[in-house]
Coordinates of C-alpha atoms in Angstrom, one line a residue:
Chain A
M212 CA 116.5 110.7 95.8
N213 CA 113.4 110.9 93.8
A214 CA 111.8 107.9 95.5
P215 CA 108.3 108.5 96.5
L216 CA 107.9 109.8 100.0
R217 CA 106.7 107.1 102.3
L218 CA 104.7 107.9 105.3
P219 CA 104.8 105.5 108.4
S220 CA 101.9 103.3 109.2
P221 CA 100.4 103.5 112.7
R222 CA 100.4 99.8 113.0
G223 CA 104.1 99.4 112.2
T224 CA 105.0 102.3 114.3
F225 CA 103.3 100.8 117.3
R226 CA 105.0 97.4 116.8
V227 CA 108.4 99.0 117.0
W228 CA 107.5 101.0 120.0
Q229 CA 106.1 97.9 121.5
R230 CA 109.4 96.0 121.0
N231 CA 111.2 98.7 122.8
M232 CA 108.7 98.7 125.6
T233 CA 109.0 95.0 126.0
I234 CA 112.6 95.4 126.7
F235 CA 112.4 98.5 128.8
R236 CA 109.8 96.6 131.1
K237 CA 112.5 94.1 131.8
Y238 CA 115.3 96.5 132.7
W239 CA 113.5 99.8 133.6
K240 CA 114.9 100.0 137.1
T241 CA 118.6 99.9 136.0
I242 CA 117.7 102.0 132.9
M243 CA 115.9 104.8 134.6
F244 CA 118.0 105.4 137.8
P245 CA 120.8 107.6 136.2
N246 CA 118.4 109.7 134.2
F247 CA 116.4 110.2 137.5
V248 CA 119.3 111.2 139.6
E249 CA 121.0 113.6 137.3
P250 CA 118.5 116.3 137.5
L251 CA 118.3 116.0 141.2
L252 CA 122.1 116.7 141.1
Y253 CA 121.8 119.9 139.1
L254 CA 119.0 121.1 141.4
A255 CA 121.0 120.5 144.4
A256 CA 124.3 122.0 143.1
L257 CA 122.9 124.9 141.1
G258 CA 119.5 125.6 142.7
L259 CA 120.7 125.3 146.4
G260 CA 124.5 125.8 146.0
L261 CA 124.6 128.6 143.5
G262 CA 121.2 129.8 144.3
A263 CA 122.3 130.8 147.8
F264 CA 124.4 133.5 146.3
I265 CA 121.6 134.8 144.1
Q266 CA 118.9 134.7 146.7
E267 CA 118.4 138.5 146.9
G268 CA 115.5 139.1 144.7
G269 CA 115.7 135.8 142.8
I270 CA 114.4 135.7 139.3
N271 CA 110.9 136.8 138.4
G272 CA 110.2 137.2 142.1
G273 CA 110.8 133.5 143.0
T274 CA 113.7 131.7 144.5
Y275 CA 116.5 130.3 142.2
V276 CA 115.4 126.8 142.7
Q277 CA 111.9 127.6 141.7
Y278 CA 113.3 129.2 138.5
I279 CA 115.5 126.4 137.4
A280 CA 113.4 123.3 138.4
P281 CA 110.9 123.5 135.5
G282 CA 113.7 124.0 133.0
L283 CA 115.4 121.0 134.2
L284 CA 112.2 118.9 133.3
A285 CA 112.7 120.1 129.8
S286 CA 116.4 119.4 129.6
N287 CA 115.9 116.0 131.2
A288 CA 113.5 115.2 128.4
M289 CA 116.0 116.5 125.9
F290 CA 118.7 114.3 127.2
A291 CA 116.5 111.1 127.6
A292 CA 115.4 111.4 123.9
S293 CA 118.9 112.4 122.6
F294 CA 120.6 109.4 124.1
E295 CA 117.8 107.1 122.8
S296 CA 118.0 108.5 119.2
T297 CA 121.8 108.6 119.0
F298 CA 123.7 105.9 120.8
N299 CA 120.8 103.5 121.3
T300 CA 119.6 103.9 117.7
F301 CA 123.2 103.6 116.3
V302 CA 123.6 100.3 118.1
K303 CA 120.3 98.9 116.8
L304 CA 121.1 100.2 113.4
K305 CA 124.7 99.2 112.8
I306 CA 125.9 96.9 115.6
D307 CA 123.0 94.7 116.6
R308 CA 121.2 95.0 113.1
I309 CA 117.9 94.9 114.8
Y310 CA 116.3 97.1 112.1
D311 CA 117.6 94.8 109.3
A312 CA 115.5 92.0 110.9
I313 CA 112.5 94.3 111.4
V314 CA 112.4 95.6 107.8
T315 CA 112.0 92.1 106.3
T316 CA 108.6 91.8 108.1
P317 CA 105.5 93.9 107.1
V318 CA 107.0 96.8 109.3
N319 CA 108.8 99.1 106.9
A320 CA 111.8 101.3 107.5
E321 CA 109.7 104.4 107.9
D322 CA 107.6 102.6 110.6
V323 CA 110.9 101.8 112.4
V324 CA 111.9 105.5 112.5
A325 CA 108.5 106.7 113.7
G326 CA 108.3 104.0 116.2
E327 CA 111.8 105.1 117.6
Y328 CA 110.5 108.8 117.7
L329 CA 107.5 107.7 119.6
W330 CA 109.7 105.5 121.9
A331 CA 112.1 108.3 122.7
G332 CA 109.1 110.5 123.5
T333 CA 107.6 107.9 125.8
R334 CA 110.9 107.6 127.6
A335 CA 111.2 111.2 128.0
A336 CA 107.8 111.4 129.4
L337 CA 108.4 108.5 131.8
Y338 CA 111.4 110.0 133.3
G339 CA 110.0 113.5 133.4
T340 CA 106.8 112.3 135.1
G341 CA 108.9 110.7 137.9
F342 CA 111.0 113.7 138.2
L343 CA 107.9 115.9 138.2
G344 CA 106.6 113.9 141.0
V345 CA 109.7 114.3 143.1
L346 CA 109.8 118.1 142.4
A347 CA 106.3 118.5 143.6
V348 CA 106.8 116.5 146.8
L349 CA 110.2 118.1 147.6
G350 CA 108.8 121.6 147.0
F351 CA 105.8 121.1 149.2
T352 CA 107.7 119.3 152.0
F353 CA 110.6 121.7 152.3
S354 CA 109.4 124.9 151.3
P355 CA 105.6 125.0 151.1
E356 CA 105.5 128.9 150.9
A357 CA 107.7 128.6 147.6
P358 CA 106.6 125.4 146.0
L359 CA 108.6 124.1 143.0
I360 CA 105.4 123.2 141.2
S361 CA 102.7 125.5 141.9
S362 CA 99.9 125.0 139.3
P363 CA 97.5 122.3 138.4
W364 CA 98.4 123.0 134.8
A365 CA 101.5 120.9 135.7
L366 CA 99.4 117.8 135.0
L367 CA 99.8 118.6 131.3
I368 CA 103.6 118.5 131.6
P369 CA 103.9 114.7 130.9
P370 CA 102.2 114.8 127.6
M371 CA 104.2 118.0 126.7
L372 CA 107.4 116.0 127.7
L373 CA 106.3 113.3 125.2
L374 CA 106.0 115.9 122.5
I375 CA 109.5 117.5 123.4
G376 CA 111.0 114.0 123.5
V377 CA 109.8 113.3 120.0
M378 CA 111.1 116.7 118.8
F379 CA 114.7 115.8 120.1
S380 CA 114.5 112.3 118.9
V381 CA 113.8 113.7 115.4
M382 CA 117.0 115.8 115.8
G383 CA 119.1 112.9 117.1
T384 CA 117.8 110.4 114.5
L385 CA 118.7 113.0 111.8
F386 CA 122.2 113.1 113.0
T387 CA 122.3 109.3 113.4
S388 CA 121.1 108.7 109.9
L389 CA 124.0 110.7 108.6
I390 CA 126.9 109.3 110.4
Q391 CA 128.9 106.1 109.9
R392 CA 130.9 106.1 113.1
I393 CA 129.7 106.2 116.7
D394 CA 132.6 108.6 117.8
L395 CA 131.0 111.4 115.9
Y396 CA 128.2 111.8 118.6
A397 CA 130.8 113.9 120.5
Y398 CA 130.2 116.7 118.0
Y399 CA 126.5 116.3 118.3
F400 CA 126.5 116.5 122.1
T401 CA 129.2 119.2 122.4
L402 CA 127.9 121.4 119.6
V403 CA 124.2 120.9 119.9
V404 CA 123.0 119.4 123.1
T405 CA 125.3 121.1 125.5
P406 CA 124.9 124.7 124.2
L407 CA 121.0 124.1 124.1
F408 CA 121.2 123.1 127.8
L409 CA 123.2 126.1 128.8
F410 CA 121.6 128.9 126.7
S411 CA 117.9 127.9 126.6
G412 CA 116.7 129.9 129.6
I413 CA 117.1 127.1 132.2
F414 CA 119.7 128.8 134.5
F415 CA 119.2 132.6 133.6
P416 CA 116.7 134.4 131.4
V417 CA 118.1 134.9 127.9
E418 CA 115.6 137.8 127.3
N419 CA 117.9 140.2 129.1
F420 CA 120.8 139.6 126.9
P421 CA 121.4 142.1 124.1
A422 CA 120.4 141.4 120.6
P423 CA 120.7 139.0 118.9
V424 CA 121.0 136.6 121.7
P425 CA 117.2 136.4 122.6
Q426 CA 116.4 136.1 118.8
I427 CA 118.8 133.4 118.3
A428 CA 117.4 131.5 121.3
W429 CA 113.8 131.9 119.9
F430 CA 114.9 129.7 116.8
T431 CA 116.3 126.9 119.0
P432 CA 114.1 124.1 120.4
L433 CA 114.9 123.7 124.0
Y434 CA 114.2 127.3 124.6
H435 CA 110.5 126.7 123.7
A436 CA 110.5 123.4 125.7
V437 CA 111.7 125.3 128.8
N438 CA 109.1 127.9 128.4
V439 CA 106.3 125.5 128.0
C440 CA 107.5 123.5 131.3
R441 CA 107.9 126.7 133.3
E442 CA 104.6 128.1 132.3
L443 CA 102.7 124.9 133.0
A444 CA 104.5 124.5 136.4
T445 CA 103.6 128.1 137.5
G446 CA 100.3 128.7 135.7
P447 CA 100.3 129.5 132.0
S448 CA 99.7 132.6 130.0
P449 CA 98.3 132.2 126.5
I450 CA 101.7 133.0 125.2
V451 CA 102.6 129.2 125.8
L452 CA 100.6 128.3 122.8
V453 CA 103.1 130.0 120.5
D454 CA 105.8 127.8 122.1
I455 CA 103.8 124.8 121.6
A456 CA 103.0 125.7 118.0
W457 CA 106.7 126.2 117.4
I458 CA 107.6 122.8 118.8
L459 CA 104.9 121.1 116.7
A460 CA 105.9 122.8 113.5
F461 CA 109.6 122.2 113.9
T462 CA 109.0 118.5 114.6
L463 CA 106.7 117.8 111.8
I464 CA 108.8 119.7 109.3
L465 CA 111.9 117.9 110.3
A466 CA 110.5 114.4 111.0
L467 CA 110.4 113.4 107.4
L468 CA 114.2 113.9 106.7
P469 CA 115.3 111.1 109.0
I470 CA 112.7 108.9 107.6
R471 CA 114.0 109.3 104.1
F472 CA 117.7 109.0 105.1
M473 CA 117.1 105.9 107.3
R474 CA 115.2 104.2 104.6
R475 CA 118.0 104.7 102.2
R476 CA 120.3 103.1 104.8
L477 CA 118.2 100.2 105.4
I478 CA 116.8 99.6 102.0
S479 CA 119.5 99.6 99.2
Chain B
M11 CA 111.8 57.9 92.5
S12 CA 113.7 61.1 93.0
T13 CA 111.9 64.2 94.5
E14 CA 112.2 65.9 91.3
Q15 CA 110.0 63.3 89.6
K16 CA 107.6 63.2 92.4
R17 CA 107.1 67.0 92.1
G18 CA 107.0 66.9 88.3
V19 CA 103.6 65.1 88.6
R20 CA 102.0 68.2 90.2
A21 CA 100.9 71.1 88.1
R22 CA 103.9 73.5 88.0
E23 CA 102.7 76.7 89.2
S24 CA 105.3 79.6 89.5
T25 CA 105.3 81.4 92.8
L26 CA 108.3 83.6 92.0
V27 CA 109.1 85.1 88.5
A28 CA 112.1 87.3 87.7
R29 CA 112.4 88.9 84.3
D30 CA 115.5 90.8 83.3
L31 CA 116.0 91.7 87.0
R32 CA 118.9 94.1 87.7
K33 CA 120.4 95.7 90.6
S34 CA 123.2 98.4 90.5
Y35 CA 124.9 100.2 93.4
G36 CA 126.0 103.4 91.7
E37 CA 128.5 102.1 89.0
F38 CA 128.7 98.6 90.4
H39 CA 126.3 96.2 88.6
A40 CA 125.7 93.5 91.1
V41 CA 122.9 91.7 89.2
R42 CA 122.9 92.2 85.4
G43 CA 119.6 91.0 84.1
V44 CA 118.5 87.6 85.4
D45 CA 115.5 85.5 84.5
F46 CA 114.4 82.7 86.6
E47 CA 111.2 81.1 87.9
V48 CA 110.5 79.2 91.1
Y49 CA 107.7 76.7 91.3
R50 CA 105.5 76.3 94.3
G51 CA 106.8 73.6 96.6
E52 CA 110.2 73.3 95.3
C53 CA 113.6 74.0 96.8
F54 CA 115.5 76.4 94.4
G55 CA 119.1 77.2 94.8
F56 CA 121.5 80.1 93.9
L57 CA 124.9 78.6 93.6
G58 CA 127.9 80.8 93.1
P59 CA 131.1 82.3 94.6
N60 CA 131.1 85.5 96.8
G61 CA 130.2 88.5 94.8
A62 CA 128.2 86.7 92.1
G63 CA 125.0 88.6 92.9
K64 CA 123.2 86.0 95.0
T65 CA 122.7 88.0 98.1
S66 CA 121.5 91.1 96.1
T67 CA 119.0 88.8 94.3
M68 CA 117.8 87.5 97.7
K69 CA 117.5 91.1 99.1
M70 CA 115.3 92.1 96.2
I71 CA 113.0 89.2 96.9
Y72 CA 112.7 90.1 100.5
G73 CA 112.4 93.8 100.2
A74 CA 115.8 94.9 101.5
A75 CA 116.9 96.2 98.1
V76 CA 114.8 97.8 95.5
P77 CA 115.4 96.4 91.9
T78 CA 117.0 98.9 89.6
G79 CA 115.4 97.3 86.5
G80 CA 113.3 94.4 85.3
H81 CA 110.2 92.7 87.0
L82 CA 110.0 90.6 90.2
K83 CA 106.9 88.9 91.4
V84 CA 106.9 87.0 94.6
A85 CA 103.9 85.0 95.6
G86 CA 102.2 86.5 92.7
L87 CA 102.7 90.1 93.7
D88 CA 105.0 92.8 92.3
V89 CA 107.8 93.5 94.9
T90 CA 107.9 97.3 94.4
R91 CA 104.2 97.8 94.4
H92 CA 103.1 95.3 97.2
E93 CA 106.1 95.7 99.5
R94 CA 104.3 94.9 102.6
D95 CA 102.1 92.1 101.3
V96 CA 105.1 90.3 99.8
K97 CA 106.9 90.5 103.2
R98 CA 103.8 89.3 104.9
R99 CA 104.0 86.0 103.0
I100 CA 107.7 85.1 103.1
G101 CA 110.1 84.2 105.8
V102 CA 113.6 85.4 105.7
V103 CA 116.8 83.8 107.1
P104 CA 119.6 86.4 106.6
Q105 CA 123.1 85.6 106.0
E106 CA 124.3 87.4 109.2
N107 CA 122.6 86.8 112.5
N108 CA 120.4 89.7 113.4
L109 CA 118.6 88.1 116.4
D110 CA 117.4 90.6 119.1
D111 CA 120.1 90.3 121.8
D112 CA 117.9 92.1 124.3
L113 CA 115.5 89.4 124.2
E114 CA 115.6 85.8 125.3
V115 CA 115.2 82.9 122.8
K116 CA 111.5 82.5 122.8
E117 CA 110.9 86.2 123.2
N118 CA 112.6 86.7 119.9
L119 CA 109.9 84.6 118.4
L120 CA 107.1 86.4 120.2
V121 CA 108.2 89.9 119.3
Y122 CA 108.9 89.0 115.9
G123 CA 105.5 87.4 115.4
R124 CA 103.9 90.8 116.5
Y125 CA 105.6 92.5 113.5
F126 CA 103.2 90.3 111.5
D127 CA 100.2 91.4 113.6
L128 CA 99.4 87.8 114.5
P129 CA 97.2 87.3 117.6
K130 CA 99.0 86.6 120.8
K131 CA 97.6 83.1 121.1
V132 CA 98.7 82.1 117.6
I133 CA 102.2 83.5 118.3
L134 CA 102.5 81.6 121.5
R135 CA 101.5 78.4 120.1
R136 CA 103.7 78.7 117.0
A137 CA 106.7 79.8 119.1
E138 CA 106.4 76.6 121.0
E139 CA 106.0 74.4 118.0
L140 CA 108.9 76.1 116.3
L141 CA 111.2 75.8 119.1
D142 CA 110.4 72.2 119.2
F143 CA 110.9 71.9 115.3
V144 CA 114.4 73.4 115.6
Q145 CA 115.3 71.5 118.8
L146 CA 115.7 74.5 120.9
T147 CA 112.8 74.0 123.5
D148 CA 115.3 73.6 126.4
K149 CA 116.8 76.8 125.6
A150 CA 113.6 78.8 125.3
D151 CA 114.5 81.1 128.3
A152 CA 118.2 81.4 127.5
Q153 CA 119.8 84.6 126.4
V154 CA 120.6 84.7 122.6
E155 CA 124.3 85.4 123.3
Q156 CA 124.5 82.0 125.0
L157 CA 123.6 80.0 122.0
S158 CA 126.2 78.4 119.7
G159 CA 126.5 79.4 116.0
G160 CA 124.4 76.5 115.0
M161 CA 121.6 77.1 117.5
K162 CA 121.5 80.7 116.5
R163 CA 121.0 79.6 112.9
R164 CA 118.2 77.3 113.8
L165 CA 116.6 80.1 115.9
L166 CA 116.8 82.3 112.8
I167 CA 115.0 79.6 110.8
A168 CA 112.3 79.2 113.5
R169 CA 111.9 83.1 113.5
A170 CA 111.5 83.0 109.7
L171 CA 108.6 80.5 110.2
I172 CA 106.5 82.3 112.7
N173 CA 104.3 83.8 110.0
D174 CA 103.8 80.3 108.4
P175 CA 105.2 81.7 105.1
E176 CA 104.5 80.3 101.6
I177 CA 108.1 81.0 100.7
V178 CA 111.2 80.8 102.9
V179 CA 114.2 82.6 101.7
L180 CA 117.6 81.5 103.1
D181 CA 120.8 83.4 102.4
E182 CA 123.7 81.1 103.0
P183 CA 121.9 79.0 105.6
T184 CA 125.0 77.0 106.8
T185 CA 127.9 79.2 106.1
G186 CA 130.3 79.1 109.0
L187 CA 128.7 76.1 110.7
D188 CA 130.5 73.0 111.7
P189 CA 129.5 69.8 109.8
Q190 CA 127.2 68.4 112.4
A191 CA 125.3 71.8 112.8
R192 CA 125.2 72.0 109.0
H193 CA 123.5 68.5 108.8
L194 CA 121.1 69.4 111.4
V195 CA 120.0 72.5 109.4
W196 CA 119.8 70.4 106.2
E197 CA 117.6 67.9 108.0
R198 CA 115.3 70.7 109.0
L199 CA 115.1 72.2 105.7
R200 CA 114.3 68.9 104.1
E201 CA 111.5 68.6 106.5
L202 CA 110.1 72.0 105.5
A203 CA 110.2 71.0 101.8
K204 CA 108.4 67.9 102.7
E205 CA 105.7 70.1 104.3
G206 CA 105.3 71.8 101.0
K207 CA 107.1 75.0 101.7
T208 CA 108.9 76.7 98.7
L209 CA 112.5 77.2 99.8
I210 CA 114.8 79.7 98.0
L211 CA 118.4 79.5 99.1
T212 CA 121.8 80.7 98.2
T213 CA 125.1 78.7 98.9
H214 CA 128.6 78.4 97.8
Y215 CA 128.6 74.7 98.9
M216 CA 128.1 72.3 96.0
E217 CA 127.2 69.6 98.5
E218 CA 124.5 71.8 100.0
A219 CA 123.1 72.5 96.5
A220 CA 123.2 68.8 95.6
Q221 CA 121.6 67.6 98.9
L222 CA 118.8 70.2 99.0
C223 CA 118.0 71.8 95.6
D224 CA 115.4 70.4 93.2
R225 CA 116.6 73.1 90.7
L226 CA 119.3 75.7 90.8
V227 CA 120.9 78.4 89.0
I228 CA 124.6 79.0 88.8
M229 CA 125.6 82.7 89.2
E230 CA 128.7 84.4 88.2
G231 CA 129.4 88.1 87.8
G232 CA 125.7 89.1 88.2
R233 CA 124.6 86.8 85.5
I234 CA 122.9 83.4 85.5
V235 CA 125.3 81.1 83.6
S236 CA 123.2 78.0 83.7
Q237 CA 120.1 76.4 85.3
G238 CA 118.5 73.2 85.8
S239 CA 118.4 70.3 88.3
P240 CA 121.7 69.2 89.7
G241 CA 121.6 66.0 87.5
Q242 CA 120.7 68.0 84.4
L243 CA 123.4 70.5 85.0
I244 CA 126.0 67.5 85.3
D245 CA 124.8 65.8 82.3
E246 CA 124.6 68.9 80.2
H247 CA 128.0 70.3 81.1
V248 CA 130.5 67.6 82.0
S249 CA 131.2 64.0 81.2
P250 CA 130.2 61.6 83.9
Q251 CA 133.7 60.4 85.0
V252 CA 136.6 62.6 86.3
L253 CA 140.2 61.7 86.7
E254 CA 142.2 64.0 88.9
F255 CA 145.9 64.0 88.4
R256 CA 148.3 65.5 90.8
S257 CA 151.8 66.0 89.6
R258 CA 155.0 68.2 89.7
D259 CA 154.9 71.3 87.7
G260 CA 156.8 70.3 84.6
S261 CA 154.9 67.0 83.9
L262 CA 151.5 68.8 84.4
E263 CA 152.0 70.3 81.0
K264 CA 153.0 67.3 79.3
L265 CA 150.1 65.4 80.9
W266 CA 147.7 68.0 79.5
A267 CA 148.9 67.6 76.0
L268 CA 148.5 63.8 76.5
V269 CA 145.0 63.7 77.8
E270 CA 143.6 66.5 75.8
A271 CA 143.4 64.3 72.8
D272 CA 141.3 61.7 74.5
A273 CA 139.3 63.4 77.2
D274 CA 136.2 65.3 76.6
A275 CA 137.5 68.3 78.5
V276 CA 140.5 69.2 80.6
E277 CA 140.6 71.8 83.4
R278 CA 143.3 72.8 85.7
S279 CA 142.8 73.9 89.3
G280 CA 146.0 74.7 90.9
E281 CA 148.3 71.7 90.9
V282 CA 145.5 69.4 89.9
L283 CA 144.6 68.5 86.3
L284 CA 141.0 67.3 85.9
A285 CA 140.1 65.2 82.9
Y286 CA 136.5 64.6 82.0
T287 CA 135.6 61.4 80.1
S288 CA 133.2 58.8 79.6
D289 CA 135.9 56.1 79.7
A290 CA 138.2 56.6 82.5
D291 CA 139.8 53.2 82.4
E292 CA 141.1 53.8 78.9
L293 CA 142.4 57.3 79.7
L294 CA 144.2 56.0 82.8
E295 CA 145.8 53.1 80.9
K296 CA 147.2 55.6 78.2
V297 CA 148.7 57.8 81.0
R298 CA 150.2 55.0 82.5
A299 CA 151.7 53.6 79.3
S300 CA 153.1 57.1 78.5
G301 CA 155.4 57.1 81.5
I302 CA 154.8 60.5 82.7
E303 CA 155.4 60.8 86.3
V304 CA 152.1 61.3 88.2
E305 CA 152.2 61.6 92.0
N306 CA 148.6 60.8 92.7
T307 CA 145.5 60.0 90.6
V308 CA 141.9 60.0 91.9
Y309 CA 138.9 58.7 90.1
R310 CA 135.4 59.9 90.9
Q311 CA 132.0 60.8 89.5
A312 CA 131.4 64.4 88.2
G313 CA 129.5 66.7 90.5
L314 CA 128.3 70.3 90.6
E315 CA 131.8 71.5 91.4
D316 CA 132.8 70.3 88.0
V317 CA 130.0 72.1 86.3
F318 CA 130.9 75.3 88.1
L319 CA 134.6 74.9 87.1
R320 CA 133.5 74.2 83.5
L321 CA 131.3 77.2 83.3
T322 CA 133.2 79.8 85.0
G323 CA 136.9 78.4 84.6
R324 CA 137.5 78.6 88.3
S325 CA 136.9 76.6 91.4
L326 CA 134.2 77.5 93.9
I327 CA 136.3 76.2 96.9
N328 CA 139.1 78.7 96.9

């Protein structure tokens, strides 16, 4: 426990990221398709289906689809990074033993973890960018008077999705670094990911709830990710900087824990 | 002239030094203070049964385990202080296959080469040479899953060589392989030794140690119980000739009493009584004259298995 804290090297981090990218480039079409379709299903079912019943007034003066679309960008990044840092990382760690092979090279255990963070962020950004493009086109094609993406600030969404992906990768990797059995992810998804998805202001504003619901929401990561995406999609106010700062601080503080735990699992 | 003598002519420069090296996992002491030195260009073996501490020692050499105590210098560098630099200079063939299944055979070498920051051109050239070296050129584009056990092991050896290491560490390089695949691996390892690479390997096959190693240590219970060249170990610990008597339960006891007087040493391994002597003919004559019923008698030269049995009181084979 008193081992010196080891920081990842950029070089080693890049090599691990590069390994994942090499494989992704071979299979990206099959890998990306489900992640791409899923948010469209939510958009259709909830935005158009449920949205038809709450059309009167909408939320914040817009339509319901306009309200939930940017939030789905954030949750899509969360899901992409969460799957990457849980099931995929577990397989590489315990089943395929990919990391055991890597740590005998000049790439260290801490580089492996940082490389996986960066890769999960990249994957989240790649999916999100595709989805963002679809939202922009759909919005302008079918309802130009109420577009889904209405601000040029939306160009900043992809790099923000990278950051959001890294944040959720840190959380997922932390869980992965603590468990021995793959079945335990059911707990992580049921008790962490799903509640975040439902109560982070994607489908309804949490601010209108009585205390302490909005206060609790403020301390959860997806809430800020949703705020950032919504602000950037519609034209941000300076308050978005608080959300970004929250995400950065949370990610940086938490990032060192999985590095430490994973090193202990890989190096005895 | 044996390889040992040939190498003895060169200046003996140590490339790996362990002093009172220890490794504990909680209350379990896997390695309990071992000292050994490996010379540049030799093949050095760790022989011992499962659980002797061989793999823990290997892991400390290649950075997958941190020593609990003592000192370990690999390629002249302290393993705890120069983790990355040590790993840059060695090649590792692990006990369990950990090839990247998502990549094809040749891609495994290319991606692995990048972990060492080698230029792309160098990696490509070496990957082709190494596939040729381990006779996998025609499998270059195959999926790893399609390879046989022997092929996977050869690919692991090729992967360990991608950075042109000074030292190659092999943890049980032929465990689980069929005899043909084993001989193919041995042949490749001899070729590497000829090229001047330092090889460090663990094995629980005496034949492997005798075939490949210039010097070896015998480990048991986390300690080194003896070290030397295979020939030295045999000379030092056992008499040159062995008589193996197989017999029914009752007569084995009587036989023991009889041969004990004349043999240099007697060991029992299951239903077999082993008598070590420098004059097998005389001993055999005596047994025959005694009239004790013996089912089967085998005469052979002493080997490393006998050294092991002598030192640890148990057989490696079981």
